[in-house]
């Protein structure tokens, strides 16, 4: 066998998996194929570079040399165009093919395009190349950011910190509207407004037009807005196109079980993995750093003979200026109720409860109970009706519910 | 691969400005790191976990906010 372990995707999931495989298998050939022509880098650091707090070279986490020192081949700038699972072989965009013993699909996701008229004038904020385009924009006096998720918040905050007058436009009823209660949405809006950012909800972008001196965004309600830059952030689409006809099951992403197996000898991890979340009782994609990294570890170990279940409660945090925003566990999972625990300073802690157990949480504002909430979810602590009621009262010490 | 010399971590510095509170370090090395009330990682005990575990915790940080130094003051991590 030529390549024992082939990894499609050079992000944190793929790189972590490669390093984990190497820990368990000192000799087998490991190759990582990444389509971006860059070393392994952290997307999480892109906002720090965009707003000037970090230099671009800080985003690099592993170079090809770092990986080569561990005996890992890191091939970039080419992509896998198809997989033949029966023949255990992939076709690569440079015309070559590569046989494998075991395969990890960690191909990540791509920013969903606006796709309306004038999409080519829009700025995205997903990749290092996107960052370079953003940084090369000579002068951003005014910016419009379209979208209501984490990435939109990051982009808006970065642009505002660079001195731009920013307007955020979104279809929903505030940032992260599907997951957050009203008090939390208000807290984010207020944090934005304190820093001069304008928020417009219930507005849909129709088209973007280049005019002399800037861009003009047109909305479905007939309104329009001029700005130097239009940033678009509409979520991420898992990169699964190259798997058509491969025989590997896909839905939104690559469908894998709780051990991250798609089929015999084939695994998936990170933003592309639609994994069986045992706590949620359904398949889901968890597109965050912690998830990608730990799925890479589990998949890598399982590719070398381990039999581990991915059962980690992953979380992701950003700061909307000074306001911390944390999502923990599957906030996208259908739940029976949400326990809302208001913070005195604004914002809330929400516990997402399915049956008698918490499966996810959001915290807008200081997350002083983080340890207790993590344990409540991770250890599947049973919450009685009295405990649920107590949890909603900010005076209750959540750690008391653990015993 | 290079010969392994024992990993000794003599100093840990966490850059609060870079830390976003992702808490991967706490997940990997809970004896060493914890989150404070501002959702920033802080050092609990430099010997709270095995040195290899602490290195893994630092490597897991998405903003490379954790700096590790050896007994000679040489930076062990970040590598780049």
Short mmCIF file of C-alpha atoms in Angstrom, two decimals:
data_model
loop_
_atom_site.label_atom_id
_atom_site.label_comp_id
_atom_site.label_asym_id
_atom_site.label_seq_id
_atom_site.Cartn_x
_atom_site.Cartn_y
_atom_site.Cartn_z
CA UNK A 1 0.00 0.00 0.00
CA UNK A 2 1.35 3.37 -1.02
CA UNK A 3 -0.41 5.86 1.28
CA UNK A 4 -1.69 4.17 4.40
CA UNK A 5 -3.66 7.16 5.70
CA UNK A 6 -5.02 9.72 3.26
CA UNK A 7 -6.61 12.87 4.64
CA UNK A 8 -8.67 15.16 2.46
CA UNK A 9 -8.51 18.63 4.00
CA UNK A 10 -5.65 20.68 5.43
CA UNK A 11 -7.52 22.45 8.20
CA UNK A 12 -7.37 21.82 11.92
CA UNK A 13 -9.43 18.60 11.71
CA UNK A 14 -7.16 17.08 9.06
CA UNK A 15 -3.90 18.23 10.64
CA UNK A 16 -4.93 17.03 14.10
CA UNK A 17 -5.99 13.68 12.69
CA UNK A 18 -2.63 13.30 10.91
CA UNK A 19 -0.71 14.04 14.11
CA UNK A 20 -2.88 11.65 16.08
CA UNK A 21 -2.39 8.89 13.53
CA UNK A 22 1.37 9.43 13.74
CA UNK A 23 1.26 8.99 17.53
CA UNK A 24 -0.34 5.58 17.08
CA UNK A 25 1.39 4.50 13.86
CA UNK A 26 5.07 5.48 13.73
CA UNK A 27 5.70 4.17 10.22
CA UNK A 28 2.67 4.25 7.91
CA UNK A 29 2.68 6.91 5.19
CA UNK A 30 0.33 9.79 5.95
CA UNK A 31 -0.64 12.34 3.32
CA UNK A 32 -2.80 15.42 3.84
CA UNK A 33 -4.26 17.08 0.75
CA UNK A 34 -5.39 20.67 1.34
CA UNK A 35 -6.94 22.73 -1.43
CA UNK A 36 -5.93 26.10 -0.02
CA UNK A 37 -2.34 27.02 -0.99
CA UNK A 38 -1.37 27.78 2.60
CA UNK A 39 0.09 26.15 5.69
CA UNK A 40 -2.40 24.95 8.31
CA UNK A 41 -3.89 28.14 9.69
CA UNK A 42 -6.50 29.27 12.18
CA UNK A 43 -9.62 30.84 10.75
CA UNK A 44 -10.41 31.91 14.31
CA UNK A 45 -7.47 34.35 14.15
CA UNK A 46 -8.60 36.08 10.97
CA UNK A 47 -10.61 38.75 12.84
CA UNK A 48 -7.56 39.51 14.99
CA UNK A 49 -5.58 40.22 11.84
CA UNK A 50 -8.41 42.12 10.18
CA UNK A 51 -8.67 44.58 13.04
CA UNK A 52 -4.91 44.97 13.42
CA UNK A 53 -4.41 43.12 16.72
CA UNK A 54 -2.27 40.40 15.12
CA UNK A 55 0.01 40.17 12.10
CA UNK A 56 -0.98 37.87 9.26
CA UNK A 57 1.82 35.37 9.88
CA UNK A 58 0.35 34.63 13.32
CA UNK A 59 -2.54 32.70 11.76
CA UNK A 60 -0.20 29.84 10.80
CA UNK A 61 -0.44 26.91 13.22
CA UNK A 62 1.61 24.27 11.42
CA UNK A 63 3.88 24.65 8.44
CA UNK A 64 4.58 21.89 5.95
CA UNK A 65 8.00 21.63 7.64
CA UNK A 66 6.42 21.15 11.09
CA UNK A 67 4.34 18.31 9.68
CA UNK A 68 7.23 16.86 7.65
CA UNK A 69 9.22 16.61 10.89
CA UNK A 70 6.49 14.26 12.09
CA UNK A 71 6.63 12.30 8.87
CA UNK A 72 3.42 13.77 7.49
CA UNK A 73 3.21 14.72 3.80
CA UNK A 74 1.30 17.96 3.45
CA UNK A 75 0.25 18.67 -0.14
CA UNK A 76 -1.53 21.95 -0.83
CA UNK A 77 -2.98 23.88 -3.70
CA UNK A 78 -4.60 20.83 -5.25
CA UNK A 79 -7.98 19.31 -4.49
CA UNK A 80 -9.47 15.86 -4.57
CA UNK A 81 -11.96 15.78 -7.44
CA UNK A 82 -13.43 12.32 -6.91
CA UNK A 83 -13.27 9.29 -4.64
CA UNK A 84 -13.59 5.68 -5.74
CA UNK A 85 -14.29 3.93 -2.45
CA UNK A 86 -14.42 0.46 -4.05
CA UNK A 87 -10.96 0.88 -5.60
CA UNK A 88 -9.66 2.83 -2.53
CA UNK A 89 -8.39 5.60 -4.74
CA UNK A 90 -8.91 9.35 -5.18
CA UNK A 91 -8.40 11.52 -8.26
CA UNK A 92 -6.57 14.80 -7.70
CA UNK A 93 -7.04 18.08 -9.60
CA UNK A 94 -3.49 17.94 -11.01
CA UNK A 95 -4.43 14.77 -12.91
CA UNK A 96 -2.74 12.37 -10.51
CA UNK A 97 -4.41 9.68 -8.49
CA UNK A 98 -3.66 8.38 -5.04
CA UNK A 99 -4.47 5.01 -3.51
CA UNK A 100 -5.09 4.72 0.22
CA UNK A 101 -5.56 2.25 3.01
CA UNK A 102 -7.82 4.43 5.15
CA UNK A 103 -9.46 7.71 4.22
CA UNK A 104 -10.45 10.73 6.29
CA UNK A 105 -12.74 13.31 4.75
CA UNK A 106 -12.06 16.61 6.50
CA UNK A 107 -12.75 18.86 3.55
CA UNK A 108 -14.48 21.57 5.59
CA UNK A 109 -16.94 24.01 4.14
CA UNK A 110 -17.18 26.98 1.83
CA UNK A 111 -18.89 30.30 2.54
CA UNK A 112 -22.41 30.31 1.16
CA UNK A 113 -22.55 32.93 -1.59
CA UNK A 114 -25.19 35.60 -1.76
CA UNK A 115 -25.53 34.61 -5.46
CA UNK A 116 -27.71 37.60 -6.33
CA UNK A 117 -26.84 40.28 -8.89
CA UNK A 118 -23.53 41.89 -7.95
CA UNK A 119 -22.24 38.98 -5.83
CA UNK A 120 -18.83 39.58 -7.43
CA UNK A 121 -18.64 42.94 -5.63
CA UNK A 122 -19.20 41.34 -2.22
CA UNK A 123 -16.52 40.55 0.32
CA UNK A 124 -16.45 37.23 2.21
CA UNK A 125 -14.58 36.46 5.41
CA UNK A 126 -13.93 32.74 5.58
CA UNK A 127 -10.44 32.05 4.27
CA UNK A 128 -6.96 33.54 4.42
CA UNK A 129 -7.40 34.65 0.82
CA UNK A 130 -10.65 36.39 1.81
CA UNK A 131 -8.72 38.18 4.55
CA UNK A 132 -6.10 39.34 2.04
CA UNK A 133 -8.80 40.76 -0.22
CA UNK A 134 -10.32 42.56 2.75
CA UNK A 135 -6.96 43.95 3.87
CA UNK A 136 -6.17 45.14 0.35
CA UNK A 137 -9.33 47.23 0.22
CA UNK A 138 -7.69 50.61 0.31
CA UNK A 139 -10.15 52.60 2.31
CA UNK A 140 -13.22 51.42 4.14
CA UNK A 141 -15.02 54.50 5.42
CA UNK A 142 -18.39 52.80 5.42
CA UNK A 143 -19.19 49.10 5.38
CA UNK A 144 -22.34 47.05 5.16
CA UNK A 145 -22.30 43.54 6.64
CA UNK A 146 -25.10 41.21 5.57
CA UNK A 147 -25.86 38.20 7.75
CA UNK A 148 -26.70 37.37 11.35
CA UNK A 149 -24.24 34.71 12.52
CA UNK A 150 -20.92 34.51 14.35
CA UNK A 151 -18.94 35.32 11.22
CA UNK A 152 -21.03 38.43 10.53
CA UNK A 153 -20.41 39.65 14.09
CA UNK A 154 -16.67 39.03 13.70
CA UNK A 155 -16.57 40.89 10.40
CA UNK A 156 -18.62 43.83 11.68
CA UNK A 157 -16.51 44.18 14.84
CA UNK A 158 -13.25 43.96 12.86
CA UNK A 159 -14.35 46.61 10.39
CA UNK A 160 -15.58 48.91 13.15
CA UNK A 161 -12.28 48.50 15.00
CA UNK A 162 -10.52 49.52 11.80
CA UNK A 163 -12.50 52.73 11.94
CA UNK A 164 -15.25 51.99 9.44
CA UNK A 165 -18.82 53.15 9.99
CA UNK A 166 -20.59 49.78 9.90
CA UNK A 167 -24.21 48.90 9.22
CA UNK A 168 -25.33 45.31 9.86
CA UNK A 169 -28.27 44.06 7.86
CA UNK A 170 -29.94 40.72 8.45
CA UNK A 171 -33.08 38.84 7.49
CA UNK A 172 -33.86 37.66 11.02
CA UNK A 173 -34.88 39.39 14.22
CA UNK A 174 -31.35 40.19 15.40
CA UNK A 175 -28.02 38.39 15.56
CA UNK A 176 -28.13 34.61 16.16
CA UNK A 177 -31.90 34.96 16.27
CA UNK A 178 -32.69 31.25 15.90
CA UNK A 179 -30.83 30.40 19.09
CA UNK A 180 -31.13 33.46 21.29
CA UNK A 181 -33.84 34.89 23.50
CA UNK A 182 -34.80 38.52 23.15
CA UNK A 183 -32.76 39.78 26.11
CA UNK A 184 -29.62 38.25 24.60
CA UNK A 185 -30.31 39.70 21.16
CA UNK A 186 -30.79 43.12 22.74
CA UNK A 187 -27.48 42.79 24.60
CA UNK A 188 -25.64 42.16 21.31
CA UNK A 189 -27.43 45.00 19.54
CA UNK A 190 -26.56 47.36 22.39
CA UNK A 191 -22.90 46.28 22.39
CA UNK A 192 -22.79 46.98 18.65
CA UNK A 193 -24.55 50.33 18.97
CA UNK A 194 -22.22 51.47 21.77
CA UNK A 195 -19.45 51.18 19.20
CA UNK A 196 -21.33 53.05 16.52
CA UNK A 197 -22.58 50.03 14.55
CA UNK A 198 -26.10 50.37 13.13
CA UNK A 199 -28.34 47.27 13.07
CA UNK A 200 -31.16 46.71 10.59
CA UNK A 201 -33.26 43.57 11.00
CA UNK A 202 -35.86 41.93 8.73
CA UNK A 203 -34.11 43.14 5.59
CA UNK A 204 -33.08 41.02 2.65
CA UNK A 205 -30.29 41.89 0.23
CA UNK A 206 -31.44 41.85 -3.39
CA UNK A 207 -28.47 43.15 -5.36
CA UNK A 208 -25.22 45.03 -5.14
CA UNK A 209 -24.23 47.56 -7.76
CA UNK A 210 -20.89 49.25 -8.38
CA UNK A 211 -21.26 52.99 -8.64
CA UNK A 212 -18.68 55.72 -8.96
CA UNK A 213 -17.10 56.05 -5.55
CA UNK A 214 -18.45 52.85 -4.01
CA UNK A 215 -21.13 50.19 -3.86
CA UNK A 216 -24.88 50.43 -3.62
CA UNK A 217 -26.81 47.66 -1.89
CA UNK A 218 -30.48 47.24 -2.75
CA UNK A 219 -32.92 45.56 -0.39
CA UNK A 220 -36.15 43.67 -0.94
CA UNK A 221 -38.17 46.39 0.82
CA UNK A 222 -37.08 48.90 -1.82
CA UNK A 223 -34.48 50.59 0.38
CA UNK A 224 -30.84 50.93 -0.49
CA UNK A 225 -27.56 51.86 1.15
CA UNK A 226 -24.24 53.15 -0.18
CA UNK A 227 -20.99 51.84 1.26
CA UNK A 228 -17.35 51.25 0.37
CA UNK A 229 -17.62 47.54 1.13
CA UNK A 230 -20.40 44.95 1.28
CA UNK A 231 -19.47 41.97 3.44
CA UNK A 232 -21.62 38.87 3.14
CA UNK A 233 -21.85 36.13 5.77
CA UNK A 234 -24.58 33.57 5.15
CA UNK A 235 -23.10 30.46 6.72
CA UNK A 236 -21.05 27.60 5.38
CA UNK A 237 -21.80 24.81 2.91
CA UNK A 238 -19.96 21.52 3.58
CA UNK A 239 -17.55 20.56 0.78
CA UNK A 240 -19.04 17.26 -0.42
CA UNK A 241 -19.40 17.85 -4.18
CA UNK A 242 -16.39 15.67 -5.00
CA UNK A 243 -18.06 12.70 -3.29
CA UNK A 244 -20.85 12.42 -5.89
CA UNK A 245 -20.83 8.87 -7.20
CA UNK A 246 -18.29 7.72 -4.62
CA UNK A 247 -20.70 5.47 -2.79
CA UNK A 248 -20.09 7.44 0.42
CA UNK A 249 -23.34 8.52 2.07
CA UNK A 250 -23.95 12.26 2.22
CA UNK A 251 -26.84 14.43 3.37
CA UNK A 252 -25.89 18.00 4.34
CA UNK A 253 -22.41 16.67 5.03
CA UNK A 254 -20.71 13.26 5.12
CA UNK A 255 -22.96 11.03 7.23
CA UNK A 256 -20.95 9.29 9.95
CA UNK A 257 -21.78 7.39 13.10
CA UNK A 258 -20.78 8.32 16.65
CA UNK A 259 -17.32 6.90 15.96
CA UNK A 260 -17.03 9.19 12.90
CA UNK A 261 -17.13 6.24 10.47
CA UNK A 262 -18.78 6.76 7.09
CA UNK A 263 -18.02 3.24 5.83
CA UNK A 264 -15.41 0.57 6.38
CA UNK A 265 -12.05 2.40 6.51
CA UNK A 266 -13.61 5.80 5.70
CA UNK A 267 -14.09 8.52 8.29
CA UNK A 268 -15.10 12.19 8.41
CA UNK A 269 -14.29 14.99 10.84
CA UNK A 270 -14.81 18.73 11.26
CA UNK A 271 -17.12 21.09 9.41
CA UNK A 272 -18.00 18.44 6.80
CA UNK A 273 -18.94 15.66 9.24
CA UNK A 274 -22.64 15.10 9.86
CA UNK A 275 -22.10 12.93 12.90
CA UNK A 276 -24.47 11.05 15.16
CA UNK A 277 -24.67 13.23 18.26
CA UNK A 278 -25.70 10.75 20.94
CA UNK A 279 -26.77 13.50 23.31
CA UNK A 280 -29.03 15.07 20.69
CA UNK A 281 -30.18 11.69 19.37
CA UNK A 282 -29.74 12.84 15.78
CA UNK A 283 -27.12 13.63 13.16
CA UNK A 284 -25.76 17.16 13.09
CA UNK A 285 -22.87 19.25 11.88
CA UNK A 286 -21.03 21.27 14.53
CA UNK A 287 -18.97 23.85 12.69
CA UNK A 288 -16.56 25.11 15.27
CA UNK A 289 -12.86 24.90 16.05
CA UNK A 290 -13.09 22.72 19.13
CA UNK A 291 -15.32 20.25 17.35
CA UNK A 292 -13.00 20.07 14.33
CA UNK A 293 -9.94 19.54 16.45
CA UNK A 294 -11.37 16.86 18.73
CA UNK A 295 -13.12 15.06 15.90
CA UNK A 296 -9.73 14.99 14.17
CA UNK A 297 -8.29 13.34 17.26
CA UNK A 298 -11.05 10.74 17.54
CA UNK A 299 -11.09 9.95 13.81
CA UNK A 300 -7.28 9.71 13.74
CA UNK A 301 -7.26 7.32 16.70
CA UNK A 302 -10.05 5.20 15.22
CA UNK A 303 -8.20 5.01 11.89
CA UNK A 304 -5.36 3.33 13.75
CA UNK A 305 -7.45 0.73 15.51
CA UNK A 306 -9.06 2.56 18.43
CA UNK A 307 -12.80 2.35 19.00
CA UNK A 308 -13.61 5.76 20.45
CA UNK A 309 -16.96 7.52 20.52
CA UNK A 310 -17.07 11.26 19.86
CA UNK A 311 -19.05 12.54 22.82
CA UNK A 312 -17.49 15.88 23.65
CA UNK A 313 -19.57 18.94 24.47
CA UNK A 314 -17.92 21.47 22.22
CA UNK A 315 -18.25 25.19 22.58
CA UNK A 316 -17.39 28.27 20.63
CA UNK A 317 -16.90 31.80 21.89
CA UNK A 318 -16.39 35.17 20.30
CA UNK A 319 -16.42 38.68 21.66
CA UNK A 320 -18.78 41.29 20.28
CA UNK A 321 -16.48 44.13 21.34
CA UNK A 322 -16.44 43.63 25.13
CA UNK A 323 -19.48 41.30 25.23
CA UNK A 324 -18.64 37.57 25.38
CA UNK A 325 -20.85 35.27 23.29
CA UNK A 326 -20.62 31.53 23.92
CA UNK A 327 -22.54 28.65 22.35
CA UNK A 328 -22.12 25.22 23.87
CA UNK A 329 -23.39 21.88 22.54
CA UNK A 330 -26.10 21.43 19.91
CA UNK A 331 -28.07 24.67 20.02
CA UNK A 332 -29.56 23.63 16.67
CA UNK A 333 -31.13 20.50 18.14
CA UNK A 334 -34.92 20.41 18.62
CA UNK A 335 -35.53 20.74 22.36
CA UNK A 336 -38.53 20.71 24.66
CA UNK A 337 -37.78 23.92 26.49
CA UNK A 338 -35.25 26.63 27.06
CA UNK A 339 -34.48 27.76 30.58
CA UNK A 340 -33.61 31.46 30.43
CA UNK A 341 -31.46 32.81 33.23
CA UNK A 342 -31.04 36.59 32.96
CA UNK A 343 -27.75 38.29 33.78
CA UNK A 344 -28.06 41.49 35.81
CA UNK A 345 -25.69 43.19 33.35
CA UNK A 346 -27.85 42.26 30.32
CA UNK A 347 -27.92 39.11 28.25
CA UNK A 348 -28.78 35.66 29.54
CA UNK A 349 -27.63 32.14 30.06
CA UNK A 350 -30.00 29.75 28.28
CA UNK A 351 -30.11 26.03 28.96
CA UNK A 352 -31.61 23.96 26.12
CA UNK A 353 -33.45 21.07 27.72
CA UNK A 354 -34.56 17.87 26.03
CA UNK A 355 -36.70 15.74 28.34
CA UNK A 356 -35.01 16.05 31.71
CA UNK A 357 -31.49 16.83 30.52
CA UNK A 358 -29.67 19.93 29.28
CA UNK A 359 -28.18 19.34 25.81
CA UNK A 360 -26.90 22.81 24.92
CA UNK A 361 -26.46 26.33 26.27
CA UNK A 362 -25.91 29.86 25.12
CA UNK A 363 -24.36 32.56 27.24
CA UNK A 364 -24.41 36.21 26.25
CA UNK A 365 -22.40 38.07 28.86
CA UNK A 366 -19.97 36.78 31.47
CA UNK A 367 -20.07 32.98 31.66
CA UNK A 368 -19.36 32.55 35.36
CA UNK A 369 -21.15 29.19 35.51
CA UNK A 370 -19.27 27.71 32.58
CA UNK A 371 -17.81 24.80 34.54
CA UNK A 372 -21.16 23.80 36.03
CA UNK A 373 -23.02 24.14 32.71
CA UNK A 374 -20.42 22.06 30.89
CA UNK A 375 -20.81 19.35 33.51
CA UNK A 376 -24.62 19.50 33.43
CA UNK A 377 -24.54 18.77 29.70
CA UNK A 378 -21.54 16.45 29.55
CA UNK A 379 -22.59 14.25 32.47
CA UNK A 380 -26.25 14.17 31.36
CA UNK A 381 -27.41 15.35 34.77
CA UNK A 382 -31.14 14.72 35.30
CA UNK A 383 -33.02 17.95 36.01
CA UNK A 384 -36.17 17.64 38.08
CA UNK A 385 -38.96 20.17 37.55
CA UNK A 386 -37.82 21.89 40.74
CA UNK A 387 -34.23 21.99 39.47
CA UNK A 388 -35.35 23.51 36.16
CA UNK A 389 -37.23 26.19 38.04
CA UNK A 390 -34.27 26.86 40.28
CA UNK A 391 -31.92 27.06 37.29
CA UNK A 392 -33.90 29.95 35.84
CA UNK A 393 -33.22 32.01 38.97
CA UNK A 394 -29.87 33.78 38.65
CA UNK A 395 -29.42 33.55 42.42
CA UNK A 396 -29.20 29.75 42.22
CA UNK A 397 -25.68 28.36 42.16
CA UNK A 398 -25.82 26.01 39.17
CA UNK A 399 -23.10 23.86 40.71
CA UNK A 400 -25.69 22.86 43.33
CA UNK A 401 -27.69 21.10 40.59
CA UNK A 402 -24.80 18.75 39.87
CA UNK A 403 -25.09 16.70 43.03
CA UNK B 1 12.02 11.76 13.62
CA UNK B 2 14.22 13.63 16.06
CA UNK B 3 15.23 12.06 19.35
CA UNK B 4 12.80 12.99 22.07
CA UNK B 5 14.21 14.91 24.99
CA UNK B 6 12.02 15.25 28.04
CA UNK B 7 9.63 18.17 27.76
CA UNK B 8 10.02 20.64 30.61
CA UNK B 9 7.69 23.62 30.77
CA UNK B 10 9.01 26.28 33.13
CA UNK B 11 6.81 29.20 32.21
CA UNK B 12 3.33 29.64 30.73
CA UNK B 13 2.08 33.00 29.45
CA UNK B 14 -1.49 33.55 28.24
CA UNK B 15 -2.13 36.60 26.09
CA UNK B 16 -5.50 37.87 27.31
CA UNK B 17 -5.92 40.07 24.28
CA UNK B 18 -5.67 37.09 21.95
CA UNK B 19 -7.75 34.70 24.08
CA UNK B 20 -11.32 34.45 22.80
CA UNK B 21 -12.52 31.97 25.41
CA UNK B 22 -12.77 28.95 23.13
CA UNK B 23 -11.76 26.88 26.19
CA UNK B 24 -10.07 24.08 24.26
CA UNK B 25 -7.09 24.40 26.64
CA UNK B 26 -9.38 23.85 29.63
CA UNK B 27 -10.91 20.83 27.94
CA UNK B 28 -7.50 19.24 27.34
CA UNK B 29 -5.59 20.37 30.42
CA UNK B 30 -8.13 21.19 33.14
CA UNK B 31 -5.52 20.97 35.88
CA UNK B 32 -3.49 23.74 34.27
CA UNK B 33 -5.98 26.17 32.79
CA UNK B 34 -9.36 27.54 33.77
CA UNK B 35 -11.69 30.22 32.47
CA UNK B 36 -12.10 33.36 34.55
CA UNK B 37 -15.22 35.49 34.88
CA UNK B 38 -14.33 37.45 31.75
CA UNK B 39 -14.28 34.19 29.74
CA UNK B 40 -10.49 34.34 29.41
CA UNK B 41 -8.14 31.45 30.10
CA UNK B 42 -5.93 31.80 33.15
CA UNK B 43 -3.21 29.62 34.61
CA UNK B 44 -4.17 27.50 37.61
CA UNK B 45 -1.09 25.34 38.14
CA UNK B 46 1.94 25.01 35.86
CA UNK B 47 2.27 21.40 37.08
CA UNK B 48 -1.49 20.72 36.92
CA UNK B 49 -1.08 18.23 34.06
CA UNK B 50 1.68 16.25 32.34
CA UNK B 51 3.92 18.52 30.25
CA UNK B 52 2.80 16.74 27.05
CA UNK B 53 -0.82 17.44 27.98
CA UNK B 54 -0.08 21.12 28.60
CA UNK B 55 1.65 21.31 25.20
CA UNK B 56 -1.41 19.73 23.61
CA UNK B 57 -3.58 22.29 25.41
CA UNK B 58 -1.45 25.13 24.02
CA UNK B 59 -1.43 23.59 20.53
CA UNK B 60 -5.22 23.38 20.63
CA UNK B 61 -5.66 27.14 21.08
CA UNK B 62 -7.23 28.63 17.95
CA UNK B 63 -5.66 32.03 18.58
CA UNK B 64 -2.22 30.81 19.68
CA UNK B 65 -2.70 32.77 22.91
CA UNK B 66 -0.72 30.31 25.06
CA UNK B 67 3.07 30.64 25.14
CA UNK B 68 5.22 27.90 26.67
CA UNK B 69 8.87 28.34 27.67
CA UNK B 70 11.48 25.84 28.80
CA UNK B 71 13.89 26.11 31.72
CA UNK B 72 16.27 28.26 29.62
CA UNK B 73 13.53 30.71 28.69
CA UNK B 74 13.37 29.36 25.13
CA UNK B 75 9.92 29.40 23.56
CA UNK B 76 8.60 25.86 23.14
CA UNK B 77 5.27 26.89 21.66
CA UNK B 78 4.04 28.46 19.38
CA UNK B 79 6.41 26.79 16.91
CA UNK B 80 5.77 29.50 14.32
#
